[in-house]
Short mmCIF file of C-alpha atoms in Angstrom, two decimals:
data_model
loop_
_atom_site.label_atom_id
_atom_site.label_comp_id
_atom_site.label_asym_id
_atom_site.label_seq_id
_atom_site.Cartn_x
_atom_site.Cartn_y
_atom_site.Cartn_z
CA MET A 25 0.00 0.02 -0.17
CA LYS A 26 1.17 3.51 -0.61
CA ILE A 27 0.79 5.67 2.45
CA GLY A 28 1.10 9.25 3.04
CA THR A 29 1.80 10.71 6.17
CA VAL A 30 1.41 14.45 7.50
CA THR A 31 2.52 15.44 10.69
CA PHE A 32 4.85 18.13 12.69
CA HIS A 33 8.00 16.73 11.10
CA PHE A 34 9.49 20.21 10.30
CA PRO A 35 10.03 21.69 13.99
CA PHE A 36 13.44 21.57 15.35
CA ASN A 37 12.13 19.36 18.13
CA CYS A 38 13.85 15.83 18.62
CA GLY A 39 10.46 14.33 19.64
CA ALA A 40 8.63 15.74 16.69
CA ALA A 41 11.26 14.49 14.40
CA LEU A 42 11.72 11.03 16.03
CA GLN A 43 7.92 10.20 16.12
CA CYS A 44 7.67 10.92 12.39
CA TYR A 45 10.70 8.79 11.76
CA ALA A 46 9.23 6.14 14.18
CA LEU A 47 5.68 5.89 12.28
CA GLU A 48 7.56 5.76 8.86
CA HIS A 49 10.01 3.00 9.90
CA VAL A 50 7.18 0.70 11.43
CA LEU A 51 4.89 1.25 8.42
CA GLU A 52 7.74 0.34 5.94
CA ALA A 53 8.53 -2.76 7.96
CA GLN A 54 5.18 -3.93 7.33
CA GLY A 55 5.85 -3.68 3.63
CA HIS A 56 4.25 -0.39 2.81
CA GLU A 57 5.58 2.37 0.54
CA VAL A 58 5.63 5.54 2.72
CA GLN A 59 6.42 9.29 1.93
CA VAL A 60 6.10 12.12 4.41
CA ILE A 61 3.84 14.79 2.93
CA ASN A 62 6.11 17.70 3.21
CA TYR A 63 3.52 20.22 4.47
CA CYS A 64 4.94 23.43 5.89
CA PRO A 65 2.35 26.22 5.74
CA TRP A 66 3.61 29.88 6.04
CA TYR A 67 2.24 30.07 9.84
CA HIS A 68 4.73 27.25 10.66
CA GLN A 69 7.48 28.70 8.33
CA ASN A 70 7.51 32.10 10.31
CA ARG A 71 7.63 30.24 13.65
CA TYR A 72 10.57 27.88 12.74
CA ALA A 73 12.43 30.08 10.63
CA SER A 74 16.06 31.01 11.97
CA TYR A 75 15.78 34.54 10.95
CA LYS A 76 12.12 35.57 11.67
CA ASN A 77 10.12 37.71 9.42
CA PRO A 78 9.65 41.11 11.36
CA PHE A 79 6.68 42.18 9.20
CA TYR A 80 4.73 39.00 9.81
CA TYR A 81 5.02 39.48 13.68
CA GLY A 82 4.66 43.01 13.64
CA GLY A 83 1.22 42.56 11.61
CA LYS A 84 0.18 39.67 14.00
CA LYS A 85 0.79 42.18 16.82
CA LEU A 86 -1.31 44.69 15.17
CA ARG A 87 -4.19 42.18 14.84
CA GLU A 88 -4.33 41.62 18.72
CA PRO A 89 -7.01 43.19 20.85
CA ALA A 90 -6.12 46.65 22.16
CA PRO A 91 -8.11 49.35 23.55
CA ASN A 92 -7.37 52.13 20.83
CA VAL A 93 -5.48 52.57 17.66
CA PHE A 94 -2.57 54.15 19.23
CA ALA A 95 -2.31 50.88 21.38
CA HIS A 96 -2.29 48.65 18.18
CA VAL A 97 0.42 50.78 16.22
CA LYS A 98 2.45 50.45 19.57
CA ASN A 99 1.97 46.71 19.60
CA GLY A 100 2.81 46.32 16.03
CA VAL A 101 5.97 48.47 16.40
CA LYS A 102 6.94 46.15 19.29
CA GLY A 103 6.36 43.02 17.46
CA PHE A 104 8.51 44.11 14.72
CA ARG A 105 11.31 45.41 16.95
CA ASP A 106 11.40 42.13 19.20
CA THR A 107 11.87 40.13 15.94
CA VAL A 108 14.70 42.17 14.59
CA ARG A 109 16.25 41.79 17.98
CA SER A 110 15.95 38.14 17.91
CA TRP A 111 18.27 37.95 14.89
CA LYS A 112 21.28 38.48 17.08
CA ASP A 113 20.41 34.77 18.15
CA ALA A 114 20.07 33.25 14.96
CA LYS A 115 23.51 31.70 14.87
CA PRO A 116 22.66 28.81 16.90
CA ARG A 117 19.46 28.49 15.23
CA LEU A 118 21.27 28.00 12.02
CA VAL A 119 23.22 25.34 13.55
CA ARG A 120 20.06 23.72 14.71
CA GLU A 121 18.65 23.96 11.39
CA GLU A 122 21.36 22.42 9.47
CA LYS A 123 21.30 19.33 11.85
CA PHE A 124 17.57 18.88 11.47
CA ASP A 125 17.86 19.36 7.67
CA ALA A 126 20.37 16.65 7.54
CA PHE A 127 18.31 14.27 9.68
CA ARG A 128 15.15 14.74 7.60
CA LYS A 129 17.25 14.27 4.24
CA GLU A 130 18.80 10.92 5.36
CA TYR A 131 15.92 9.39 7.15
CA LEU A 132 12.57 10.80 5.95
CA HIS A 133 11.17 10.17 2.69
CA GLU A 134 9.58 13.57 1.92
CA THR A 135 7.32 14.83 -0.80
CA ARG A 136 7.57 18.08 -2.68
CA MET A 137 7.11 21.15 -0.53
CA TYR A 138 3.43 22.31 0.11
CA ARG A 139 2.57 25.52 1.72
CA SER A 140 -1.25 25.59 1.60
CA LEU A 141 -4.51 23.39 1.54
CA ARG A 142 -4.75 24.69 -2.14
CA ALA A 143 -1.68 23.37 -3.19
CA LEU A 144 -2.45 19.93 -1.68
CA LYS A 145 -5.85 20.03 -3.15
CA LEU A 146 -4.36 21.17 -6.84
CA PHE A 147 -1.14 18.62 -6.61
CA PRO A 148 -1.79 15.88 -4.12
CA PRO A 149 0.54 12.78 -3.50
CA LYS A 150 -1.05 9.84 -4.91
CA CYS A 151 -1.61 7.39 -2.11
CA ASP A 152 -3.89 4.64 -1.29
CA LEU A 153 -4.10 5.74 2.67
CA TYR A 154 -3.37 9.40 3.99
CA LEU A 155 -2.52 9.11 7.37
CA ALA A 156 -2.58 12.08 9.69
CA GLY A 157 -0.25 11.81 13.02
CA SER A 158 1.18 11.92 15.47
CA ASP A 159 1.86 15.00 17.48
CA GLN A 160 -0.34 17.85 18.50
CA LEU A 161 -2.12 18.38 15.09
CA TRP A 162 -5.59 19.22 16.61
CA ASN A 163 -4.47 21.96 19.11
CA SER A 164 -5.49 25.17 17.47
CA ASN A 165 -2.79 27.04 19.61
CA LEU A 166 -0.04 25.39 17.21
CA THR A 167 -2.00 25.84 13.97
CA ASP A 168 -2.62 29.94 13.73
CA HIS A 169 -5.55 29.59 16.11
CA THR A 170 -7.83 27.52 14.03
CA PHE A 171 -8.12 23.73 13.08
CA ASP A 172 -6.11 23.38 10.01
CA PRO A 173 -8.06 21.00 7.40
CA VAL A 174 -4.81 19.52 6.13
CA TYR A 175 -4.39 17.72 9.44
CA PHE A 176 -7.99 16.27 9.02
CA LEU A 177 -6.90 14.84 5.50
CA GLU A 178 -9.04 17.39 3.36
CA PHE A 179 -7.27 16.89 0.14
CA GLY A 180 -6.30 13.91 -2.21
CA ARG A 181 -7.67 11.11 -4.09
CA ARG A 182 -11.44 10.56 -3.52
CA LYS A 183 -11.14 7.01 -3.48
CA ALA A 184 -8.24 6.94 -1.06
CA LYS A 185 -8.69 6.02 2.67
CA ARG A 186 -8.25 8.48 5.45
CA ALA A 187 -7.15 8.09 8.88
CA THR A 188 -5.16 9.47 11.80
CA TYR A 189 -2.59 7.85 13.84
CA ALA A 190 -2.20 8.84 17.51
CA VAL A 191 -3.07 12.61 16.95
CA GLY A 192 -2.76 14.72 20.06
CA SER A 193 -5.55 17.44 20.46
CA TYR A 194 -5.93 20.28 23.03
CA PHE A 195 -9.52 22.11 23.21
CA SER A 196 -9.22 25.68 25.25
CA ASP A 197 -13.17 25.71 24.57
CA PRO A 198 -14.39 22.04 23.95
CA GLU A 199 -17.97 23.28 22.77
CA ALA A 200 -16.55 25.56 20.24
CA ALA A 201 -14.07 23.07 19.31
CA LYS A 202 -16.60 20.32 18.57
CA ARG A 203 -18.67 22.77 16.34
CA GLU A 204 -15.61 23.45 14.17
CA ILE A 205 -14.21 20.08 13.94
CA ALA A 206 -17.51 18.06 13.35
CA PRO A 207 -17.44 18.59 9.54
CA LEU A 208 -13.73 18.08 9.23
CA LEU A 209 -14.11 14.54 10.97
CA LYS A 210 -16.83 13.24 8.56
CA ARG A 211 -14.42 12.49 5.71
CA LEU A 212 -12.36 10.53 8.01
CA ASP A 213 -12.81 6.60 7.82
CA ALA A 214 -10.89 6.21 11.23
CA VAL A 215 -9.45 8.25 13.94
CA SER A 216 -6.79 7.19 16.40
CA LEU A 217 -5.99 9.64 19.42
CA ARG A 218 -3.03 9.78 21.59
CA GLU A 219 -4.76 10.89 24.82
CA THR A 220 -8.04 10.21 26.35
CA ARG A 221 -8.61 13.75 27.81
CA PHE A 222 -10.66 15.17 24.68
CA LEU A 223 -11.78 11.61 23.69
CA LYS A 224 -15.28 12.22 24.64
CA ASP A 225 -15.52 15.48 22.74
CA VAL A 226 -14.18 13.91 19.60
CA ARG A 227 -16.55 11.39 19.66
CA GLU A 228 -19.61 13.53 20.14
CA ALA A 229 -18.26 15.84 17.23
CA ALA A 230 -17.83 12.73 15.24
CA GLY A 231 -21.10 11.03 15.93
CA GLU A 232 -21.55 7.32 15.21
CA SER A 233 -20.02 7.15 11.71
CA VAL A 234 -16.20 7.23 12.60
CA PRO A 235 -14.60 4.75 14.77
CA ILE A 236 -12.37 6.23 17.42
CA HIS A 237 -9.56 4.51 19.22
CA ILE A 238 -6.57 5.36 21.68
CA ASP A 239 -2.99 4.46 20.69
CA VAL A 240 0.41 4.95 21.91
CA ASP A 241 2.84 7.51 20.26
CA PRO A 242 4.74 6.37 17.52
CA THR A 243 7.84 6.42 19.15
CA LEU A 244 6.78 3.53 21.48
CA LEU A 245 6.26 1.41 18.42
CA LEU A 246 10.00 0.79 18.36
CA THR A 247 12.31 -1.07 20.44
CA ALA A 248 15.04 0.44 22.07
CA GLU A 249 17.48 -1.47 19.87
CA ALA A 250 15.82 -0.34 16.59
CA TYR A 251 16.85 3.56 17.65
CA GLU A 252 20.66 2.19 17.98
CA ALA A 253 21.22 2.38 14.27
CA LEU A 254 20.78 6.08 14.53
CA LEU A 255 23.37 6.82 17.34
CA PRO A 256 26.54 8.64 16.00
CA LYS A 257 29.52 6.73 15.98
CA GLU A 258 31.66 9.22 17.71
CA PRO A 259 30.51 10.01 21.55
CA PRO A 260 29.83 13.80 21.92
CA GLU A 261 30.75 13.51 25.77
CA THR A 262 33.20 11.38 27.43
CA GLU A 263 32.60 12.43 31.26
CA PRO A 264 29.43 11.35 33.28
CA TYR A 265 26.63 14.04 33.20
CA ILE A 266 23.15 15.07 34.22
CA LEU A 267 21.15 15.42 31.03
CA VAL A 268 18.45 18.13 31.12
CA TYR A 269 15.55 18.31 28.43
CA THR A 270 12.73 20.66 29.06
CA MET A 271 9.63 22.27 27.39
CA PRO A 272 8.92 26.00 28.50
CA GLY A 273 6.21 26.46 31.10
CA ALA A 274 5.91 26.48 34.92
CA ALA A 275 7.58 23.22 35.55
CA GLN A 276 10.79 23.96 33.78
CA LYS A 277 12.02 26.08 36.43
CA GLN A 278 11.04 23.31 39.11
CA ALA A 279 12.91 20.86 36.83
CA ASN A 280 16.22 22.92 36.38
CA GLU A 281 16.10 23.51 40.30
CA ALA A 282 16.03 19.79 40.78
CA ALA A 283 18.86 19.32 38.28
CA LYS A 284 20.96 21.63 40.10
CA LYS A 285 20.21 19.91 43.52
CA LEU A 286 21.31 16.52 41.82
CA ALA A 287 24.29 17.90 40.54
CA ALA A 288 25.39 19.45 43.91
CA LYS A 289 24.75 16.22 45.62
CA THR A 290 26.29 13.82 43.05
CA GLU A 291 29.03 16.34 41.84
CA LEU A 292 28.01 15.61 37.99
CA HIS A 293 28.13 18.54 35.47
CA ILE A 294 24.83 19.50 33.78
CA ILE A 295 24.08 19.12 29.87
CA ASP A 296 20.93 20.67 28.76
CA VAL A 297 19.77 19.99 25.03
CA ASN A 298 16.79 22.03 24.97
CA GLY A 299 17.87 23.25 21.70
CA ASN A 300 16.13 26.70 22.04
CA PRO A 301 17.27 27.94 25.13
CA ASN A 302 15.27 30.83 26.98
CA ALA A 303 16.69 32.83 30.03
CA GLU A 304 15.49 29.97 32.43
CA ASN A 305 17.84 27.43 30.47
CA ARG A 306 20.55 29.66 30.20
CA ARG A 307 21.17 29.75 33.72
CA LEU A 308 22.33 25.93 33.60
CA GLY A 309 25.35 26.85 31.78
CA ASP A 310 26.37 23.88 29.30
CA GLN A 311 24.12 24.32 26.27
CA ARG A 312 24.12 21.97 23.38
CA ILE A 313 22.54 22.13 20.20
CA THR A 314 21.79 18.35 19.14
CA SER A 315 20.45 16.57 16.19
CA PRO A 316 17.77 13.74 16.92
CA GLN A 317 20.59 11.28 16.64
CA GLU A 318 22.84 13.03 19.17
CA PHE A 319 19.59 13.52 21.40
CA LEU A 320 18.98 9.85 21.74
CA TRP A 321 23.00 9.28 22.49
CA TYR A 322 22.64 11.96 25.31
CA VAL A 323 19.77 10.27 26.72
CA LYS A 324 21.01 6.63 26.55
CA ASN A 325 24.43 7.56 28.21
CA ALA A 326 23.14 10.11 31.06
CA ALA A 327 23.82 9.00 34.41
CA PHE A 328 20.36 10.86 35.22
CA VAL A 329 17.62 12.67 32.90
CA VAL A 330 15.77 15.57 34.21
CA THR A 331 12.94 16.31 32.12
CA ASN A 332 9.24 17.80 32.01
CA SER A 333 8.95 16.75 28.25
CA PHE A 334 6.69 13.81 26.77
CA HIS A 335 9.32 12.48 24.52
CA GLY A 336 12.07 13.05 26.86
CA THR A 337 10.36 10.85 29.45
CA VAL A 338 9.62 8.23 26.60
CA PHE A 339 13.22 8.03 25.39
CA SER A 340 14.45 7.74 29.14
#
């Protein structure tokens, strides 16, 4: 069977890259021909660009609620200025981009680039099955504050099957979300979710016609031995260390404090592989930009792993 998968395969995030690789790897092991549909819309392109577009972010700030015209303009100017200021930190982002691009080129079988639903409708990859997942595809906070029809497979050959695998979802307003996704679910032949949190809401939106299941993240479909083939031949570190891999949020500070206490107790140094360090993570000192392969090596060989990340936990 010819299968086209669509997911967040492009972020400079080790978990995102490895979940895409894992699903591709498992399907190919079953004898299928797999291609990753290289969908990278403009709203994602601006988010992950090493040099972010100041006009895009200035305009985005202009559209945010403000009490008057003066405040709108002030927001727009601030968005423009902050984006330009971010260029001074572009060098490590370029290194990260180069490492992830190399991983994608070697391990992911990507189609041509698609920037929009319209392009996918005009020139869809020819597949017997279109498969959306995994990752947080049904989280409107990550898809420009709406539910992107591409991640509900609103494209492609009419006769092809359409399903999701372990799609993550987040609904800040479940009732509004149900109304928005209900028509998008009708074209799917089957739905597989990763979490149970919004299972009831998705079932209510889908009605009786679409079977819905819960399945594990694709990274858990492979054994630890299967990841061995990805590990770099030369070890990037020779001394024992504590690995820190965190996502931004309230728990990040707690994780970093725990790592510092552990370092004081064990006399081991801390290596942080967040990849996009914020002010909180920079306090840890040793920041390293890793490819997905190097990330696996660091997790495998760490004396301790401190993480608030789903995939950080999975690989530990």
